Coordinates of C-alpha atoms and ligand atoms in Angstrom, one line a residue:
M1 CA 162.2 131.1 142.6
I2 CA 160.1 134.3 143.7
V3 CA 156.5 133.8 144.3
F4 CA 153.8 136.4 145.2
N5 CA 152.8 135.8 148.9
T6 CA 148.9 137.0 149.5
L7 CA 150.1 137.3 153.1
T8 CA 152.6 139.6 152.6
K9 CA 151.5 141.2 149.5
K10 CA 154.8 141.0 148.2
K11 CA 157.0 138.6 145.8
E12 CA 159.0 136.5 147.9
E13 CA 162.2 134.1 147.7
F14 CA 160.6 130.7 147.6
I15 CA 162.2 128.6 150.7
P16 CA 160.3 125.6 151.6
L17 CA 160.2 124.1 155.2
N18 CA 161.8 120.9 154.6
P19 CA 163.6 121.1 150.8
P20 CA 163.7 119.1 148.5
F21 CA 159.9 118.6 150.0
V22 CA 157.2 121.1 149.1
T23 CA 153.7 120.4 151.1
M24 CA 150.7 122.2 148.7
Y25 CA 147.0 122.4 149.7
M26 CA 144.5 123.5 147.3
C27 CA 141.1 124.1 147.9
G28 CA 138.7 121.7 146.0
P29 CA 135.4 121.9 144.6
T30 CA 131.9 121.2 146.7
V31 CA 130.7 118.2 144.5
Y32 CA 127.1 119.2 144.2
D33 CA 127.3 119.9 140.0
Y34 CA 129.8 119.7 137.2
F35 CA 132.6 122.5 137.5
H36 CA 132.9 125.3 135.7
I37 CA 135.9 126.5 133.4
G38 CA 136.4 129.4 135.8
N39 CA 137.1 126.7 138.3
A40 CA 139.0 125.0 135.9
R41 CA 141.5 127.8 135.6
S42 CA 142.3 127.6 139.2
F43 CA 142.4 124.0 139.1
I44 CA 144.7 124.0 135.7
M45 CA 146.9 126.9 137.2
S46 CA 147.6 125.1 140.5
D47 CA 148.6 122.2 138.3
I48 CA 151.2 124.0 136.5
I49 CA 152.8 125.5 139.6
R50 CA 153.0 122.1 141.0
R51 CA 154.3 120.5 137.5
Y52 CA 157.1 123.3 137.5
L53 CA 158.2 122.9 141.0
E54 CA 158.5 119.1 140.4
Y55 CA 160.7 120.3 137.3
K56 CA 162.9 122.1 139.8
N57 CA 163.2 118.9 141.5
Y58 CA 161.3 119.4 144.4
Q59 CA 159.3 116.6 145.9
V60 CA 155.8 117.7 146.0
K61 CA 153.2 116.4 148.0
F62 CA 149.9 117.9 146.8
I63 CA 146.6 117.4 148.3
M64 CA 143.2 118.9 147.1
N65 CA 140.3 118.3 149.1
L66 CA 136.7 117.2 148.2
T67 CA 133.9 119.3 150.3
D68 CA 131.4 116.4 149.8
I69 CA 128.8 117.7 152.6
E70 CA 127.5 121.3 152.6
D71 CA 124.1 123.3 152.3
K72 CA 124.5 123.2 148.1
I73 CA 124.7 119.3 148.1
I74 CA 121.6 118.6 150.9
K75 CA 119.6 121.2 148.6
K76 CA 120.8 119.1 145.6
A77 CA 119.8 115.7 147.3
N78 CA 116.2 117.2 148.4
E79 CA 115.5 118.7 144.8
Q80 CA 116.5 115.0 143.4
N81 CA 114.8 113.1 146.0
T82 CA 118.4 111.5 146.8
T83 CA 120.8 111.5 149.5
A84 CA 123.9 113.6 150.0
K85 CA 126.0 110.8 149.5
E86 CA 124.8 109.8 146.0
V87 CA 125.1 113.3 145.0
S88 CA 128.5 113.9 146.1
E89 CA 129.6 110.6 144.9
F90 CA 128.0 111.2 141.5
F91 CA 130.1 114.7 141.2
S92 CA 133.3 113.5 142.6
N93 CA 133.3 110.9 139.9
A94 CA 132.6 113.7 137.1
F95 CA 135.2 116.1 139.0
F96 CA 138.1 113.3 138.2
E97 CA 137.0 112.5 134.9
D98 CA 136.7 116.1 133.8
L99 CA 140.2 117.0 135.7
K100 CA 141.9 114.0 133.6
K101 CA 140.6 115.4 130.4
L102 CA 142.2 118.7 131.2
R103 CA 145.3 117.1 132.1
V104 CA 145.4 118.4 135.8
K105 CA 148.1 115.6 137.2
K106 CA 146.5 113.6 139.9
A107 CA 146.7 115.0 143.4
N108 CA 148.5 112.4 146.0
E109 CA 145.4 112.4 147.6
Y110 CA 142.1 113.7 147.7
P111 CA 140.6 113.9 151.1
K112 CA 136.7 113.5 151.8
A113 CA 135.5 116.1 154.4
T114 CA 132.8 113.1 155.6
A115 CA 135.9 111.0 156.1
H116 CA 137.6 113.7 158.4
V117 CA 134.8 114.6 160.9
D118 CA 136.9 113.1 163.9
D119 CA 139.7 115.3 163.2
M120 CA 137.7 118.2 162.7
I121 CA 135.7 117.4 165.9
Q122 CA 139.5 117.2 167.5
L123 CA 140.4 120.5 166.5
I124 CA 137.2 122.4 167.2
K125 CA 137.7 120.8 170.9
E126 CA 141.2 122.3 170.9
L127 CA 139.9 125.5 169.9
E128 CA 137.2 125.3 172.8
D129 CA 140.0 124.2 175.6
K130 CA 141.6 127.3 174.4
G131 CA 138.4 129.4 175.2
I132 CA 138.5 130.4 171.2
A133 CA 135.5 128.4 170.5
Y134 CA 132.0 128.5 172.1
N135 CA 129.0 126.7 172.3
I136 CA 125.6 127.8 172.0
D137 CA 122.9 125.3 172.4
G138 CA 124.5 122.8 170.2
D139 CA 126.2 125.2 167.6
V140 CA 129.7 126.3 167.9
Y141 CA 131.2 129.2 166.8
Y142 CA 134.6 130.8 166.3
D143 CA 135.1 133.8 168.6
I144 CA 137.4 136.2 166.4
K145 CA 138.0 138.5 169.0
K146 CA 140.3 135.9 170.5
F147 CA 142.8 135.8 167.3
S148 CA 144.3 139.3 167.0
D149 CA 145.8 138.5 163.9
Y150 CA 142.3 138.2 162.3
G151 CA 142.2 140.3 158.8
K152 CA 146.0 139.7 158.5
L153 CA 145.8 137.7 154.9
S154 CA 142.8 140.1 153.6
G155 CA 143.9 143.1 155.1
K156 CA 140.3 143.7 156.6
K157 CA 139.9 145.4 159.7
L158 CA 137.5 144.1 162.3
D159 CA 136.1 147.4 162.8
E160 CA 135.2 148.1 159.3
L161 CA 134.0 144.2 158.9
E162 CA 131.8 144.8 162.0
I163 CA 130.1 147.7 160.2
G164 CA 128.7 145.5 157.2
A165 CA 128.3 142.5 159.4
R166 CA 124.5 141.6 160.2
V167 CA 123.4 138.9 162.4
E168 CA 120.9 136.3 161.3
V169 CA 117.8 136.2 163.2
S170 CA 118.3 132.7 164.1
E171 CA 121.9 133.1 165.5
Q172 CA 122.8 133.9 168.7
K173 CA 126.5 134.7 168.1
R174 CA 128.6 136.8 170.3
N175 CA 130.0 139.0 167.4
P176 CA 128.4 139.1 163.9
L177 CA 131.4 137.8 162.4
D178 CA 131.8 134.9 164.3
F179 CA 131.7 132.0 162.2
A180 CA 130.4 128.4 162.6
L181 CA 132.7 125.6 163.3
W182 CA 129.8 122.9 164.2
K183 CA 126.3 123.2 163.1
K184 CA 123.7 121.9 165.3
A185 CA 122.0 118.9 163.2
K186 CA 118.7 119.8 161.5
E187 CA 115.7 117.6 160.6
G188 CA 116.4 115.4 157.5
E189 CA 120.1 116.7 157.0
P190 CA 123.1 114.0 157.4
S191 CA 124.6 114.5 160.9
W192 CA 127.2 113.1 163.1
D193 CA 127.8 112.4 167.1
S194 CA 130.2 115.0 168.6
P195 CA 130.6 116.4 172.4
W196 CA 127.9 119.3 171.4
G197 CA 125.4 116.7 170.2
K198 CA 124.6 115.7 166.9
G199 CA 125.7 118.1 164.0
R200 CA 128.0 118.4 161.1
P201 CA 131.2 120.6 160.5
G202 CA 131.3 124.4 159.2
W203 CA 132.8 124.8 156.1
H204 CA 136.0 126.5 157.1
I205 CA 137.3 123.8 159.7
E206 CA 137.4 121.1 157.0
C207 CA 140.4 122.4 155.3
S208 CA 142.6 123.3 158.7
A209 CA 141.7 119.7 160.0
M210 CA 142.4 118.1 156.5
S211 CA 145.5 120.5 155.7
S212 CA 147.2 119.6 158.9
K213 CA 146.1 116.0 158.7
H214 CA 147.8 115.3 155.7
L215 CA 150.8 118.1 155.2
G216 CA 151.3 118.8 158.9
D217 CA 150.9 122.0 160.9
T218 CA 153.0 124.0 158.5
I219 CA 152.6 124.0 155.2
D220 CA 154.6 125.5 152.3
I221 CA 151.9 126.4 149.9
H222 CA 147.9 126.8 150.3
A223 CA 146.3 127.9 147.1
G224 CA 142.7 128.8 145.6
G225 CA 141.0 131.4 143.9
N226 CA 140.6 135.2 144.8
D227 CA 137.4 134.6 146.2
L228 CA 138.4 132.2 148.8
I229 CA 140.7 134.7 150.4
F230 CA 137.9 136.2 152.6
P231 CA 136.4 134.9 154.7
H232 CA 137.4 130.9 153.9
H233 CA 141.1 131.4 153.7
E234 CA 141.3 134.1 156.8
N235 CA 139.1 131.9 159.0
E236 CA 141.5 128.9 157.8
I237 CA 144.0 131.0 159.5
A238 CA 142.3 131.7 162.6
Q239 CA 141.6 128.3 163.4
S240 CA 144.9 126.5 162.6
E241 CA 146.9 129.1 164.2
G242 CA 144.7 129.8 167.2
A243 CA 144.9 126.1 168.0
K244 CA 148.2 125.3 167.1
E245 CA 150.2 128.4 167.7
K246 CA 152.1 128.0 164.9
Q247 CA 152.3 129.6 161.6
F248 CA 149.9 127.6 159.1
V249 CA 151.2 128.8 155.7
R250 CA 154.4 130.0 154.5
Y251 CA 153.2 131.2 150.9
W252 CA 149.4 131.7 150.1
I253 CA 149.1 131.6 146.3
H254 CA 145.8 133.1 145.0
F255 CA 144.1 132.9 141.2
G256 CA 142.6 135.7 139.4
F257 CA 139.0 135.1 138.2
L258 CA 137.8 133.7 135.0
N259 CA 135.3 136.6 133.8
I260 CA 132.8 137.0 131.6
Q261 CA 132.4 140.3 130.2
N262 CA 134.2 141.6 133.2
E263 CA 132.1 139.5 135.6
K264 CA 133.2 136.6 137.7
M265 CA 131.9 133.4 136.2
S266 CA 130.1 131.7 139.0
K267 CA 127.4 129.2 139.5
S268 CA 125.1 131.6 141.5
L269 CA 125.5 134.7 138.8
G270 CA 124.2 131.8 136.3
N271 CA 127.0 133.0 133.7
F272 CA 129.0 130.0 133.2
F273 CA 130.0 127.1 131.1
T274 CA 130.9 123.8 132.6
A275 CA 134.5 122.6 131.8
R276 CA 132.9 119.7 130.4
D277 CA 130.9 121.6 127.9
V278 CA 133.6 123.6 126.7
L279 CA 135.6 120.5 126.2
K280 CA 132.9 119.7 123.5
Y281 CA 133.7 122.4 121.5
Y282 CA 137.7 123.1 122.5
S283 CA 140.6 120.9 123.2
A284 CA 142.3 120.5 126.4
D285 CA 145.6 122.0 124.5
A286 CA 143.6 125.2 123.4
I287 CA 142.1 125.3 127.1
R288 CA 145.6 125.2 128.9
F289 CA 147.1 127.1 126.5
F290 CA 144.5 130.1 126.4
F291 CA 145.0 130.0 130.4
C292 CA 148.8 129.7 130.2
Q293 CA 148.7 133.3 128.0
T294 CA 147.6 135.1 131.1
H295 CA 149.7 135.7 134.4
Y296 CA 147.5 133.5 137.0
R297 CA 147.1 136.4 139.4
G298 CA 145.3 138.8 136.6
P299 CA 141.9 138.7 135.6
L300 CA 141.1 136.8 132.1
N301 CA 138.0 137.3 130.2
F302 CA 136.4 134.1 128.7
S303 CA 135.9 134.5 124.9
N304 CA 134.9 132.0 122.2
D305 CA 137.1 134.3 119.9
L306 CA 140.3 133.9 122.1
L307 CA 139.8 130.3 122.6
D308 CA 139.7 129.8 118.9
A309 CA 142.9 132.0 118.7
A310 CA 144.3 129.4 121.5
E311 CA 143.6 126.7 119.0
K312 CA 145.4 128.4 116.1
G313 CA 148.3 128.9 118.1
V314 CA 148.3 125.2 119.4
E315 CA 147.9 123.8 115.9
K316 CA 151.1 126.2 115.0
I317 CA 152.7 124.4 117.9
K318 CA 151.8 120.7 116.8
N319 CA 152.8 121.6 113.0
F320 CA 156.1 122.7 114.3
I321 CA 156.4 119.1 116.4
Q322 CA 155.4 117.3 113.2
R323 CA 158.1 119.3 111.2
L324 CA 160.7 118.6 113.8
N325 CA 160.4 114.7 113.9
S326 CA 160.2 114.4 110.1
E327 CA 163.2 116.5 109.8
I328 CA 165.3 114.5 112.5
E329 CA 164.1 111.6 110.3
V330 CA 166.0 113.0 107.1
N331 CA 168.3 115.4 108.7
K332 CA 172.2 114.2 108.0
I333 CA 173.7 117.3 109.0
Q334 CA 176.6 116.5 111.6
D335 CA 178.9 119.4 111.5
K336 CA 179.7 121.2 114.8
I337 CA 179.5 124.6 113.1
F338 CA 175.6 123.8 112.7
D339 CA 175.1 123.4 116.8
F340 CA 172.4 125.4 117.6
N341 CA 172.7 126.6 121.2
I342 CA 169.5 126.5 122.8
S343 CA 170.8 127.0 126.4
N344 CA 169.5 130.7 126.2
Y345 CA 166.1 130.0 125.7
K346 CA 166.4 127.4 128.5
S347 CA 167.2 129.9 130.9
E348 CA 164.9 132.6 129.8
F349 CA 162.2 129.8 130.0
E350 CA 163.3 129.5 133.8
N351 CA 163.7 132.8 134.6
S352 CA 160.0 133.4 133.6
M353 CA 158.7 130.8 135.7
D354 CA 160.9 131.6 138.5
D355 CA 159.3 134.8 138.2
D356 CA 156.2 134.1 140.2
F357 CA 155.4 131.7 137.5
N358 CA 155.1 134.0 134.4
T359 CA 153.6 131.5 132.2
P360 CA 152.8 134.5 129.1
K361 CA 156.5 135.1 129.2
A362 CA 157.5 131.2 129.5
I363 CA 155.4 130.7 126.2
A364 CA 156.5 134.1 124.4
V365 CA 160.2 132.1 124.9
I366 CA 158.9 129.0 123.2
F367 CA 157.4 130.6 120.2
E368 CA 160.7 132.6 119.8
L369 CA 162.7 129.4 119.7
I370 CA 159.7 127.8 117.1
K371 CA 160.4 130.8 114.9
D372 CA 164.4 130.7 115.3
T373 CA 164.4 126.8 114.4
N374 CA 162.2 126.9 111.5
K375 CA 164.5 129.5 109.8
L376 CA 167.3 127.5 110.7
I377 CA 165.7 124.5 109.0
D378 CA 164.5 126.7 105.9
N379 CA 168.4 127.2 105.2
N380 CA 169.9 123.6 106.2
Q381 CA 172.2 125.1 108.9
I382 CA 170.8 123.2 111.8
N383 CA 172.1 119.5 112.9
N384 CA 170.4 116.8 113.9
T385 CA 171.8 116.8 117.5
S386 CA 170.1 120.1 118.0
L387 CA 167.4 119.5 116.5
V388 CA 166.7 116.6 119.0
Q389 CA 167.5 119.2 121.9
V390 CA 164.9 121.6 120.6
R391 CA 162.1 118.7 120.6
D392 CA 163.4 117.1 124.1
F393 CA 163.1 120.9 125.3
I394 CA 159.5 121.3 123.7
K395 CA 158.7 118.3 125.1
T396 CA 159.8 119.5 128.7
T397 CA 158.3 122.8 128.5
L398 CA 154.9 122.4 126.6
D399 CA 154.2 119.0 127.7
D400 CA 155.9 118.1 131.2
V401 CA 155.5 121.6 132.7
L402 CA 152.3 123.6 130.9
G403 CA 150.8 120.7 129.6
I404 CA 149.8 122.2 126.8
I405 CA 150.6 119.2 124.5
S406 CA 150.6 115.6 125.4
F407 CA 153.2 113.8 123.1
E408 CA 151.7 110.8 124.3
E409 CA 148.4 111.6 122.7
L410 CA 150.1 112.9 119.8
F411 CA 152.2 110.0 119.2
Y412 CA 150.8 107.2 120.9
K413 CA 147.1 107.5 120.4
E414 CA 146.0 103.8 120.2
K415 CA 144.3 102.3 117.2
P416 CA 144.6 98.9 118.0
L417 CA 143.3 97.2 114.5
E418 CA 146.0 99.8 112.5
D419 CA 148.5 98.9 115.0
D420 CA 147.8 94.9 114.7
L421 CA 147.7 95.1 111.3
I422 CA 151.0 96.9 111.2
K423 CA 152.6 94.0 113.3
L424 CA 151.2 91.6 111.0
I425 CA 152.9 93.2 107.7
I426 CA 156.0 93.0 109.9
E427 CA 156.1 89.3 110.6
L428 CA 155.1 88.6 106.8
R429 CA 157.9 91.0 105.9
D430 CA 160.4 89.0 108.2
E431 CA 159.4 85.7 106.4
L432 CA 160.0 87.4 103.4
K433 CA 163.9 88.2 104.7
K434 CA 164.4 85.0 105.8
E435 CA 163.5 83.9 102.1
K436 CA 166.2 86.2 101.2
N437 CA 163.3 88.0 99.3
Y438 CA 164.7 91.9 100.3
Q439 CA 163.1 93.1 97.2
L440 CA 160.0 92.7 98.5
A441 CA 160.9 93.5 101.9
D442 CA 162.1 96.6 101.1
K443 CA 159.2 97.6 98.8
I444 CA 157.1 96.9 102.0
R445 CA 159.2 98.8 104.0
N446 CA 159.0 102.1 101.4
S447 CA 155.2 101.5 101.0
L448 CA 154.7 101.9 104.8
N449 CA 156.9 104.6 105.0
E450 CA 154.7 106.6 102.0
L451 CA 151.8 106.1 104.5
G452 CA 153.8 107.4 107.2
I453 CA 154.7 104.4 109.1
I454 CA 158.5 104.1 109.9
L455 CA 160.1 100.7 110.1
Q456 CA 162.8 100.4 112.2
D457 CA 165.1 97.4 111.9
S458 CA 167.5 96.3 114.6
K459 CA 169.2 93.0 115.7
T460 CA 166.3 92.2 118.3
G461 CA 163.6 92.9 115.4
T462 CA 161.5 95.4 113.7
T463 CA 159.7 98.2 115.6
F464 CA 157.6 100.8 113.9
K465 CA 156.7 104.2 114.9
K466 CA 154.2 106.6 113.0
K467 CA 155.0 110.2 112.0
L468 CA 152.4 112.9 112.6
Ligands
LIG501 P1 134.1 126.1 144.4 O1 133.8 124.7 143.9 O2 133.4 127.4 144.2 O3 134.5 126.2 146.1 O4 135.5 126.1 143.7 C1 136.5 125.5 143.5 C2 138.0 126.5 143.2 O5 137.6 126.9 141.8 C3 138.0 127.5 144.2 O6 139.5 127.5 144.3 C4 137.6 128.7 143.8 O7 138.1 129.8 144.2 C5 138.2 128.8 142.2 N1 137.0 129.6 141.5 C6 135.6 129.7 141.4 N2 135.3 130.5 140.2 C7 136.2 131.1 139.9 C8 136.3 131.8 138.7 N3 135.7 132.6 138.3 N4 137.8 132.2 138.4 C9 138.7 131.3 139.0 N5 138.9 130.6 139.9 C10 137.2 130.2 140.4
LIG502 ZN1 139.7 125.3 151.7

């Protein structure tokens, strides 16, 4: 498997530190608002990478942090006359709800910044002991001149950066590029005790501290949107490698922006739609399908036309699954000559995903299989075993790995009353069978079948299944 590593700017063979374990950290949201569909692109693509690693039998420990203390949260709390805690709890819950609707698998943990302040203080102390961090009157800064590798991730040169940088009047840093590790408490802001007095941690130190706490000092994959390469991830490297003197991350993965009219979708520009709103008009299936049609590193323009097209693409897939299901029910072909060997499609799917998670190519392979299977069904040239294999493959790729279709939602959507009524009919039919009234029992079975409800009799009793 080959992965593009932002650090080396090359595609590299993926070799985790301790196979079959893979440690993966994804920079999560600052919980001061609903997240937008641009953020969703990064969350969904990281989910697909994690799911594919699991498909390859890696045991992935996936961590996503929640930034629950930050200027924007404090600002919102002041505007709404409430506390930072209330704001962050409200939007953390909204975040989990929306991720669930988008079918993003749960992380192993969602560490919160406010629950890790001690770990951050510890890490800042390590940096201070090494002379890499300095305290000016309760504000602690990272001295980037002390870390010779500074700029290695973003490819930025220190002298070029210095030209563009400026110091805020209120700051007394040694170098304009030095960044805050600990911010002295301000009136009316939440604060914690520390060796430097009351204050709160800077944003970058969060991820360094939580990453090593939950995944160890060297992790396999660290992911996030392109906007985080500089300064956030550059600073994370400086902090973690400065303190631990070990490689921090083996593979850096970054997601391209979701744009609107070629401009990055962002809260600050105001050109965004929340994922919550988009989900009112489009299915999670279509949203995920839309994202998968572009490689995760490339830019992607958001448009209603593209989402409408994605909705149609998903419809095609669902119709195919419906056709497969009904065909599997009726198809009696057993002949070996009508075996349809799908191993080529499987290896093509894997080759595409192994090549830096090339989802557009992987999807093209699946559509090829759909086209070819449809043709074979039209001509009665596929046997039942092969149809089941095709369905299994579709389930594994489109549901388990890409999360575009949920078979569970498709087949087992709860309709409690309807299900209870079917069970009641089955019980009454059992009575009829006991009375040897097979004619009426068969009539019930056939009528239900016409309604798309298939009864399956076995020694242990009768179960039912719904056709799509
Ligand atoms: P934030 O809450 O802004 O820190 O963002 C959460 C995640 O979404 C981070 O990984 C960002 O890099 C990512 N992100 C932000 N804007 C976009 C965008 N327009 N397209 C793709 N990813 C984004
Ligand atoms: Zn981060």
